[in-house]
Amino acid sequence: MHSIELREAERRLLFDLARGALEHPPAPPPVEEERLPEPLTRPAATFVTLKKEEQLRGCIGTLEAHRPLARDVAHNAWAAAFRDPRFPPLEREEATAVRIVLSVLGPAQPLEVEDESELLRTLRPGVDGLILSCGAQRATFLPAVWQDLPDPADFVAALGRKAGLSPHHGFGDLAFWRYTVLELEEWA
């Protein structure tokens, strides 16, 4: 069970906010929280993924809940469209061609593991999102990444590369947290 449960009307409101953010290039759109149902005003961490013809077109998110769910979705949708450094800003005519996937993160739980083999045995492919931290370097993979990297060893190695770590980096100074997501797909 996820920490936030959303009814269909609340899910539609989140997609309306995310879709509206795609048409707001200068800055994230304002969110009138006083008009929203209570679950959308609770602090939550989210990732917003944009897909065009099933290819990644942008993905931005937060790992810690520090603003209301609705505002986090609107901000991350805007950032995925216009601030993801891997892609040029979304063109107005592209907005209708992208599909939005919202991932509402559950609380991150530290993984107390002694070595890599214990980490690999502990992970739940397809279920766990994973955060890797080493000093100032940090990276995460959402559970959806398991579709492309179903082997736990490959998943962890790719996450280490994403964090900028050398393949020969020692395990001792790494920290890991896992989380689950409530994934909502537009047009699903």
JSON list of C-alpha atoms in Angstrom, two decimals:
[
{"chain": "A", "resi": 1, "resn": "MET", "atom": "CA", "xyz": [0.00, 0.00, 0.00]},
{"chain": "A", "resi": 2, "resn": "HIS", "atom": "CA", "xyz": [1.26, 3.45, -0.87]},
{"chain": "A", "resi": 3, "resn": "SER", "atom": "CA", "xyz": [1.31, 6.40, 1.51]},
{"chain": "A", "resi": 4, "resn": "ILE", "atom": "CA", "xyz": [-1.00, 8.45, -0.72]},
{"chain": "A", "resi": 5, "resn": "GLU", "atom": "CA", "xyz": [-4.20, 7.09, -2.21]},
{"chain": "A", "resi": 6, "resn": "LEU", "atom": "CA", "xyz": [-5.89, 9.04, -4.97]},
{"chain": "A", "resi": 7, "resn": "ARG", "atom": "CA", "xyz": [-9.38, 8.79, -6.39]},
{"chain": "A", "resi": 8, "resn": "GLU", "atom": "CA", "xyz": [-9.95, 9.01, -10.13]},
{"chain": "A", "resi": 9, "resn": "ALA", "atom": "CA", "xyz": [-11.03, 12.68, -9.97]},
{"chain": "A", "resi": 10, "resn": "GLU", "atom": "CA", "xyz": [-7.86, 13.57, -8.04]},
{"chain": "A", "resi": 11, "resn": "ARG", "atom": "CA", "xyz": [-5.72, 11.72, -10.59]},
{"chain": "A", "resi": 12, "resn": "ARG", "atom": "CA", "xyz": [-7.39, 13.64, -13.41]},
{"chain": "A", "resi": 13, "resn": "LEU", "atom": "CA", "xyz": [-6.68, 16.92, -11.61]},
{"chain": "A", "resi": 14, "resn": "LEU", "atom": "CA", "xyz": [-2.97, 16.01, -11.38]},
{"chain": "A", "resi": 15, "resn": "PHE", "atom": "CA", "xyz": [-2.84, 15.27, -15.09]},
{"chain": "A", "resi": 16, "resn": "ASP", "atom": "CA", "xyz": [-4.64, 18.55, -15.84]},
{"chain": "A", "resi": 17, "resn": "LEU", "atom": "CA", "xyz": [-2.00, 20.41, -13.79]},
{"chain": "A", "resi": 18, "resn": "ALA", "atom": "CA", "xyz": [0.85, 18.54, -15.50]},
{"chain": "A", "resi": 19, "resn": "ARG", "atom": "CA", "xyz": [-0.62, 19.11, -18.96]},
{"chain": "A", "resi": 20, "resn": "GLY", "atom": "CA", "xyz": [-1.12, 22.81, -18.20]},
{"chain": "A", "resi": 21, "resn": "ALA", "atom": "CA", "xyz": [2.54, 23.09, -17.18]},
{"chain": "A", "resi": 22, "resn": "LEU", "atom": "CA", "xyz": [3.57, 21.96, -20.68]},
{"chain": "A", "resi": 23, "resn": "GLU", "atom": "CA", "xyz": [1.98, 25.11, -22.08]},
{"chain": "A", "resi": 24, "resn": "HIS", "atom": "CA", "xyz": [3.74, 27.46, -19.65]},
{"chain": "A", "resi": 25, "resn": "PRO", "atom": "CA", "xyz": [7.34, 27.89, -20.90]},
{"chain": "A", "resi": 26, "resn": "PRO", "atom": "CA", "xyz": [8.47, 30.95, -18.90]},
{"chain": "A", "resi": 27, "resn": "ALA", "atom": "CA", "xyz": [7.96, 29.47, -15.42]},
{"chain": "A", "resi": 28, "resn": "PRO", "atom": "CA", "xyz": [6.02, 26.78, -13.57]},
{"chain": "A", "resi": 29, "resn": "PRO", "atom": "CA", "xyz": [2.32, 27.64, -13.51]},
{"chain": "A", "resi": 30, "resn": "PRO", "atom": "CA", "xyz": [0.76, 28.79, -10.24]},
{"chain": "A", "resi": 31, "resn": "VAL", "atom": "CA", "xyz": [-1.32, 26.20, -8.38]},
{"chain": "A", "resi": 32, "resn": "GLU", "atom": "CA", "xyz": [-4.39, 27.35, -6.47]},
{"chain": "A", "resi": 33, "resn": "GLU", "atom": "CA", "xyz": [-4.11, 24.92, -3.58]},
{"chain": "A", "resi": 34, "resn": "GLU", "atom": "CA", "xyz": [-7.14, 26.25, -1.71]},
{"chain": "A", "resi": 35, "resn": "ARG", "atom": "CA", "xyz": [-9.35, 24.84, -4.50]},
{"chain": "A", "resi": 36, "resn": "LEU", "atom": "CA", "xyz": [-7.83, 21.36, -4.42]},
{"chain": "A", "resi": 37, "resn": "PRO", "atom": "CA", "xyz": [-8.95, 18.25, -2.54]},
{"chain": "A", "resi": 38, "resn": "GLU", "atom": "CA", "xyz": [-6.93, 17.49, 0.59]},
{"chain": "A", "resi": 39, "resn": "PRO", "atom": "CA", "xyz": [-4.79, 14.61, -0.79]},
{"chain": "A", "resi": 40, "resn": "LEU", "atom": "CA", "xyz": [-3.35, 16.96, -3.43]},
{"chain": "A", "resi": 41, "resn": "THR", "atom": "CA", "xyz": [-2.26, 19.48, -0.80]},
{"chain": "A", "resi": 42, "resn": "ARG", "atom": "CA", "xyz": [-0.22, 16.99, 1.25]},
{"chain": "A", "resi": 43, "resn": "PRO", "atom": "CA", "xyz": [3.57, 17.14, 0.85]},
{"chain": "A", "resi": 44, "resn": "ALA", "atom": "CA", "xyz": [4.80, 14.56, -1.65]},
{"chain": "A", "resi": 45, "resn": "ALA", "atom": "CA", "xyz": [7.82, 13.78, -3.80]},
{"chain": "A", "resi": 46, "resn": "THR", "atom": "CA", "xyz": [7.15, 13.08, -7.45]},
{"chain": "A", "resi": 47, "resn": "PHE", "atom": "CA", "xyz": [8.81, 12.44, -10.78]},
{"chain": "A", "resi": 48, "resn": "VAL", "atom": "CA", "xyz": [7.18, 13.46, -14.03]},
{"chain": "A", "resi": 49, "resn": "THR", "atom": "CA", "xyz": [8.22, 11.53, -17.13]},
{"chain": "A", "resi": 50, "resn": "LEU", "atom": "CA", "xyz": [7.36, 12.71, -20.63]},
{"chain": "A", "resi": 51, "resn": "LYS", "atom": "CA", "xyz": [7.28, 10.16, -23.43]},
{"chain": "A", "resi": 52, "resn": "LYS", "atom": "CA", "xyz": [6.99, 10.85, -27.14]},
{"chain": "A", "resi": 53, "resn": "GLU", "atom": "CA", "xyz": [6.30, 7.82, -29.30]},
{"chain": "A", "resi": 54, "resn": "GLU", "atom": "CA", "xyz": [7.26, 5.73, -26.24]},
{"chain": "A", "resi": 55, "resn": "GLN", "atom": "CA", "xyz": [10.74, 7.33, -26.12]},
{"chain": "A", "resi": 56, "resn": "LEU", "atom": "CA", "xyz": [11.89, 9.39, -23.16]},
{"chain": "A", "resi": 57, "resn": "ARG", "atom": "CA", "xyz": [11.38, 13.11, -23.83]},
{"chain": "A", "resi": 58, "resn": "GLY", "atom": "CA", "xyz": [12.05, 14.43, -20.32]},
{"chain": "A", "resi": 59, "resn": "CYS", "atom": "CA", "xyz": [12.05, 13.33, -16.71]},
{"chain": "A", "resi": 60, "resn": "ILE", "atom": "CA", "xyz": [12.51, 15.49, -13.62]},
{"chain": "A", "resi": 61, "resn": "GLY", "atom": "CA", "xyz": [11.59, 14.88, -10.02]},
{"chain": "A", "resi": 62, "resn": "THR", "atom": "CA", "xyz": [12.18, 15.28, -6.35]},
{"chain": "A", "resi": 63, "resn": "LEU", "atom": "CA", "xyz": [13.25, 12.66, -3.82]},
{"chain": "A", "resi": 64, "resn": "GLU", "atom": "CA", "xyz": [11.99, 14.37, -0.67]},
{"chain": "A", "resi": 65, "resn": "ALA", "atom": "CA", "xyz": [8.48, 15.60, 0.01]},
{"chain": "A", "resi": 66, "resn": "HIS", "atom": "CA", "xyz": [8.91, 19.35, 0.54]},
{"chain": "A", "resi": 67, "resn": "ARG", "atom": "CA", "xyz": [5.86, 20.90, -1.16]},
{"chain": "A", "resi": 68, "resn": "PRO", "atom": "CA", "xyz": [2.23, 19.93, -1.82]},
{"chain": "A", "resi": 69, "resn": "LEU", "atom": "CA", "xyz": [1.67, 17.07, -4.28]},
{"chain": "A", "resi": 70, "resn": "ALA", "atom": "CA", "xyz": [-0.16, 19.25, -6.81]},
{"chain": "A", "resi": 71, "resn": "ARG", "atom": "CA", "xyz": [2.57, 21.91, -6.82]},
{"chain": "A", "resi": 72, "resn": "ASP", "atom": "CA", "xyz": [5.32, 19.26, -7.04]},
{"chain": "A", "resi": 73, "resn": "VAL", "atom": "CA", "xyz": [3.63, 17.70, -10.08]},
{"chain": "A", "resi": 74, "resn": "ALA", "atom": "CA", "xyz": [3.13, 21.06, -11.82]},
{"chain": "A", "resi": 75, "resn": "HIS", "atom": "CA", "xyz": [6.73, 22.13, -11.16]},
{"chain": "A", "resi": 76, "resn": "ASN", "atom": "CA", "xyz": [8.25, 18.80, -12.21]},
{"chain": "A", "resi": 77, "resn": "ALA", "atom": "CA", "xyz": [6.11, 18.61, -15.37]},
{"chain": "A", "resi": 78, "resn": "TRP", "atom": "CA", "xyz": [7.27, 22.10, -16.32]},
{"chain": "A", "resi": 79, "resn": "ALA", "atom": "CA", "xyz": [10.91, 21.20, -15.54]},
{"chain": "A", "resi": 80, "resn": "ALA", "atom": "CA", "xyz": [10.69, 17.93, -17.50]},
{"chain": "A", "resi": 81, "resn": "ALA", "atom": "CA", "xyz": [9.39, 19.88, -20.51]},
{"chain": "A", "resi": 82, "resn": "PHE", "atom": "CA", "xyz": [11.72, 22.86, -20.37]},
{"chain": "A", "resi": 83, "resn": "ARG", "atom": "CA", "xyz": [14.69, 22.18, -18.06]},
{"chain": "A", "resi": 84, "resn": "ASP", "atom": "CA", "xyz": [15.80, 18.56, -18.55]},
{"chain": "A", "resi": 85, "resn": "PRO", "atom": "CA", "xyz": [19.42, 19.08, -19.71]},
{"chain": "A", "resi": 86, "resn": "ARG", "atom": "CA", "xyz": [19.30, 15.95, -21.89]},
{"chain": "A", "resi": 87, "resn": "PHE", "atom": "CA", "xyz": [16.68, 17.46, -24.23]},
{"chain": "A", "resi": 88, "resn": "PRO", "atom": "CA", "xyz": [15.87, 20.75, -25.94]},
{"chain": "A", "resi": 89, "resn": "PRO", "atom": "CA", "xyz": [12.88, 22.62, -24.48]},
{"chain": "A", "resi": 90, "resn": "LEU", "atom": "CA", "xyz": [9.54, 21.14, -25.52]},
{"chain": "A", "resi": 91, "resn": "GLU", "atom": "CA", "xyz": [8.08, 22.89, -28.54]},
{"chain": "A", "resi": 92, "resn": "ARG", "atom": "CA", "xyz": [4.44, 24.00, -28.33]},
{"chain": "A", "resi": 93, "resn": "GLU", "atom": "CA", "xyz": [3.41, 21.62, -31.14]},
{"chain": "A", "resi": 94, "resn": "GLU", "atom": "CA", "xyz": [5.06, 18.70, -29.30]},
{"chain": "A", "resi": 95, "resn": "ALA", "atom": "CA", "xyz": [2.96, 19.17, -26.17]},
{"chain": "A", "resi": 96, "resn": "THR", "atom": "CA", "xyz": [-0.03, 17.26, -27.51]},
{"chain": "A", "resi": 97, "resn": "ALA", "atom": "CA", "xyz": [2.21, 14.40, -28.71]},
{"chain": "A", "resi": 98, "resn": "VAL", "atom": "CA", "xyz": [3.77, 13.59, -25.35]},
{"chain": "A", "resi": 99, "resn": "ARG", "atom": "CA", "xyz": [2.30, 11.17, -22.84]},
{"chain": "A", "resi": 100, "resn": "ILE", "atom": "CA", "xyz": [2.73, 12.00, -19.16]},
{"chain": "A", "resi": 101, "resn": "VAL", "atom": "CA", "xyz": [3.65, 9.45, -16.51]},
{"chain": "A", "resi": 102, "resn": "LEU", "atom": "CA", "xyz": [3.45, 10.57, -12.88]},
{"chain": "A", "resi": 103, "resn": "SER", "atom": "CA", "xyz": [5.36, 8.71, -10.18]},
{"chain": "A", "resi": 104, "resn": "VAL", "atom": "CA", "xyz": [4.39, 9.59, -6.60]},
{"chain": "A", "resi": 105, "resn": "LEU", "atom": "CA", "xyz": [7.18, 8.36, -4.36]},
{"chain": "A", "resi": 106, "resn": "GLY", "atom": "CA", "xyz": [6.66, 6.62, -1.07]},
{"chain": "A", "resi": 107, "resn": "PRO", "atom": "CA", "xyz": [9.09, 7.32, 1.76]},
{"chain": "A", "resi": 108, "resn": "ALA", "atom": "CA", "xyz": [12.67, 6.18, 1.11]},
{"chain": "A", "resi": 109, "resn": "GLN", "atom": "CA", "xyz": [13.84, 3.41, 3.43]},
{"chain": "A", "resi": 110, "resn": "PRO", "atom": "CA", "xyz": [17.57, 2.97, 4.12]},
{"chain": "A", "resi": 111, "resn": "LEU", "atom": "CA", "xyz": [19.01, -0.38, 3.09]},
{"chain": "A", "resi": 112, "resn": "GLU", "atom": "CA", "xyz": [21.40, -1.69, 5.72]},
{"chain": "A", "resi": 113, "resn": "VAL", "atom": "CA", "xyz": [23.47, -4.09, 3.62]},
{"chain": "A", "resi": 114, "resn": "GLU", "atom": "CA", "xyz": [27.00, -5.33, 4.24]},
{"chain": "A", "resi": 115, "resn": "ASP", "atom": "CA", "xyz": [28.06, -5.90, 0.64]},
{"chain": "A", "resi": 116, "resn": "GLU", "atom": "CA", "xyz": [26.92, -5.85, -2.96]},
{"chain": "A", "resi": 117, "resn": "SER", "atom": "CA", "xyz": [25.69, -9.45, -2.96]},
{"chain": "A", "resi": 118, "resn": "GLU", "atom": "CA", "xyz": [23.38, -8.68, -0.01]},
{"chain": "A", "resi": 119, "resn": "LEU", "atom": "CA", "xyz": [22.14, -5.55, -1.81]},
{"chain": "A", "resi": 120, "resn": "LEU", "atom": "CA", "xyz": [21.38, -7.57, -4.96]},
{"chain": "A", "resi": 121, "resn": "ARG", "atom": "CA", "xyz": [19.47, -10.20, -2.92]},
{"chain": "A", "resi": 122, "resn": "THR", "atom": "CA", "xyz": [17.52, -7.48, -1.09]},
{"chain": "A", "resi": 123, "resn": "LEU", "atom": "CA", "xyz": [16.30, -5.60, -4.18]},
{"chain": "A", "resi": 124, "resn": "ARG", "atom": "CA", "xyz": [12.84, -6.32, -5.56]},
{"chain": "A", "resi": 125, "resn": "PRO", "atom": "CA", "xyz": [13.02, -6.00, -9.36]},
{"chain": "A", "resi": 126, "resn": "GLY", "atom": "CA", "xyz": [10.08, -4.12, -10.79]},
{"chain": "A", "resi": 127, "resn": "VAL", "atom": "CA", "xyz": [9.04, -2.86, -7.34]},
{"chain": "A", "resi": 128, "resn": "ASP", "atom": "CA", "xyz": [11.91, -0.89, -5.83]},
{"chain": "A", "resi": 129, "resn": "GLY", "atom": "CA", "xyz": [13.16, 2.50, -6.84]},
{"chain": "A", "resi": 130, "resn": "LEU", "atom": "CA", "xyz": [16.74, 2.88, -5.66]},
{"chain": "A", "resi": 131, "resn": "ILE", "atom": "CA", "xyz": [18.76, 5.87, -4.47]},
{"chain": "A", "resi": 132, "resn": "LEU", "atom": "CA", "xyz": [22.55, 5.56, -4.39]},
{"chain": "A", "resi": 133, "resn": "SER", "atom": "CA", "xyz": [24.61, 8.11, -2.48]},
{"chain": "A", "resi": 134, "resn": "CYS", "atom": "CA", "xyz": [28.35, 8.54, -2.17]},
{"chain": "A", "resi": 135, "resn": "GLY", "atom": "CA", "xyz": [29.40, 11.83, -0.59]},
{"chain": "A", "resi": 136, "resn": "ALA", "atom": "CA", "xyz": [27.96, 14.62, -2.74]},
{"chain": "A", "resi": 137, "resn": "GLN", "atom": "CA", "xyz": [27.14, 12.24, -5.60]},
{"chain": "A", "resi": 138, "resn": "ARG", "atom": "CA", "xyz": [23.62, 10.87, -5.72]},
{"chain": "A", "resi": 139, "resn": "ALA", "atom": "CA", "xyz": [21.43, 9.22, -8.32]},
{"chain": "A", "resi": 140, "resn": "THR", "atom": "CA", "xyz": [18.16, 7.34, -8.49]},
{"chain": "A", "resi": 141, "resn": "PHE", "atom": "CA", "xyz": [16.32, 4.96, -10.75]},
{"chain": "A", "resi": 142, "resn": "LEU", "atom": "CA", "xyz": [12.55, 4.74, -10.63]},
{"chain": "A", "resi": 143, "resn": "PRO", "atom": "CA", "xyz": [11.05, 1.24, -10.54]},
{"chain": "A", "resi": 144, "resn": "ALA", "atom": "CA", "xyz": [10.13, 1.62, -14.24]},
{"chain": "A", "resi": 145, "resn": "VAL", "atom": "CA", "xyz": [13.85, 1.35, -15.11]},
{"chain": "A", "resi": 146, "resn": "TRP", "atom": "CA", "xyz": [13.67, -2.36, -14.23]},
{"chain": "A", "resi": 147, "resn": "GLN", "atom": "CA", "xyz": [11.91, -2.81, -17.61]},
{"chain": "A", "resi": 148, "resn": "ASP", "atom": "CA", "xyz": [15.17, -1.91, -19.35]},
{"chain": "A", "resi": 149, "resn": "LEU", "atom": "CA", "xyz": [17.55, -3.34, -16.72]},
{"chain": "A", "resi": 150, "resn": "PRO", "atom": "CA", "xyz": [15.85, -6.43, -15.22]},
{"chain": "A", "resi": 151, "resn": "ASP", "atom": "CA", "xyz": [19.03, -7.91, -13.72]},
{"chain": "A", "resi": 152, "resn": "PRO", "atom": "CA", "xyz": [19.80, -6.42, -10.27]},
{"chain": "A", "resi": 153, "resn": "ALA", "atom": "CA", "xyz": [23.58, -6.35, -10.93]},
{"chain": "A", "resi": 154, "resn": "ASP", "atom": "CA", "xyz": [23.06, -4.43, -14.18]},
{"chain": "A", "resi": 155, "resn": "PHE", "atom": "CA", "xyz": [20.55, -2.12, -12.47]},
{"chain": "A", "resi": 156, "resn": "VAL", "atom": "CA", "xyz": [22.98, -1.23, -9.66]},
{"chain": "A", "resi": 157, "resn": "ALA", "atom": "CA", "xyz": [25.97, -0.88, -12.03]},
{"chain": "A", "resi": 158, "resn": "ALA", "atom": "CA", "xyz": [24.03, 1.49, -14.30]},
{"chain": "A", "resi": 159, "resn": "LEU", "atom": "CA", "xyz": [22.90, 3.52, -11.29]},
{"chain": "A", "resi": 160, "resn": "GLY", "atom": "CA", "xyz": [26.53, 3.83, -10.20]},
{"chain": "A", "resi": 161, "resn": "ARG", "atom": "CA", "xyz": [27.47, 5.13, -13.67]},
{"chain": "A", "resi": 162, "resn": "LYS", "atom": "CA", "xyz": [24.58, 7.59, -13.52]},
{"chain": "A", "resi": 163, "resn": "ALA", "atom": "CA", "xyz": [25.96, 8.86, -10.19]},
{"chain": "A", "resi": 164, "resn": "GLY", "atom": "CA", "xyz": [29.35, 9.36, -11.86]},
{"chain": "A", "resi": 165, "resn": "LEU", "atom": "CA", "xyz": [31.10, 6.58, -9.97]},
{"chain": "A", "resi": 166, "resn": "SER", "atom": "CA", "xyz": [33.88, 4.49, -11.47]},
{"chain": "A", "resi": 167, "resn": "PRO", "atom": "CA", "xyz": [33.01, 0.81, -12.09]},
{"chain": "A", "resi": 168, "resn": "HIS", "atom": "CA", "xyz": [35.75, -0.09, -9.60]},
{"chain": "A", "resi": 169, "resn": "HIS", "atom": "CA", "xyz": [34.42, 2.15, -6.81]},
{"chain": "A", "resi": 170, "resn": "GLY", "atom": "CA", "xyz": [34.43, 0.40, -3.44]},
{"chain": "A", "resi": 171, "resn": "PHE", "atom": "CA", "xyz": [31.17, -0.60, -1.80]},
{"chain": "A", "resi": 172, "resn": "GLY", "atom": "CA", "xyz": [32.05, 0.59, 1.71]},
{"chain": "A", "resi": 173, "resn": "ASP", "atom": "CA", "xyz": [31.27, 4.30, 1.30]},
{"chain": "A", "resi": 174, "resn": "LEU", "atom": "CA", "xyz": [28.02, 3.84, -0.63]},
{"chain": "A", "resi": 175, "resn": "ALA", "atom": "CA", "xyz": [24.58, 4.30, 0.93]},
{"chain": "A", "resi": 176, "resn": "PHE", "atom": "CA", "xyz": [21.32, 3.00, -0.53]},
{"chain": "A", "resi": 177, "resn": "TRP", "atom": "CA", "xyz": [17.64, 3.70, 0.02]},
{"chain": "A", "resi": 178, "resn": "ARG", "atom": "CA", "xyz": [14.68, 2.07, -1.64]},
{"chain": "A", "resi": 179, "resn": "TYR", "atom": "CA", "xyz": [11.22, 3.41, -2.26]},
{"chain": "A", "resi": 180, "resn": "THR", "atom": "CA", "xyz": [8.06, 2.41, -4.05]},
{"chain": "A", "resi": 181, "resn": "VAL", "atom": "CA", "xyz": [5.96, 4.56, -6.34]},
{"chain": "A", "resi": 182, "resn": "LEU", "atom": "CA", "xyz": [2.33, 5.04, -7.16]},
{"chain": "A", "resi": 183, "resn": "GLU", "atom": "CA", "xyz": [2.63, 5.24, -10.95]},
{"chain": "A", "resi": 184, "resn": "LEU", "atom": "CA", "xyz": [-0.09, 7.01, -12.88]},
{"chain": "A", "resi": 185, "resn": "GLU", "atom": "CA", "xyz": [-0.14, 6.92, -16.67]},
{"chain": "A", "resi": 186, "resn": "GLU", "atom": "CA", "xyz": [-1.98, 9.33, -18.87]},
{"chain": "A", "resi": 187, "resn": "TRP", "atom": "CA", "xyz": [-4.06, 7.59, -21.54]},
{"chain": "A", "resi": 188, "resn": "ALA", "atom": "CA", "xyz": [-3.74, 4.26, -19.73]}
]
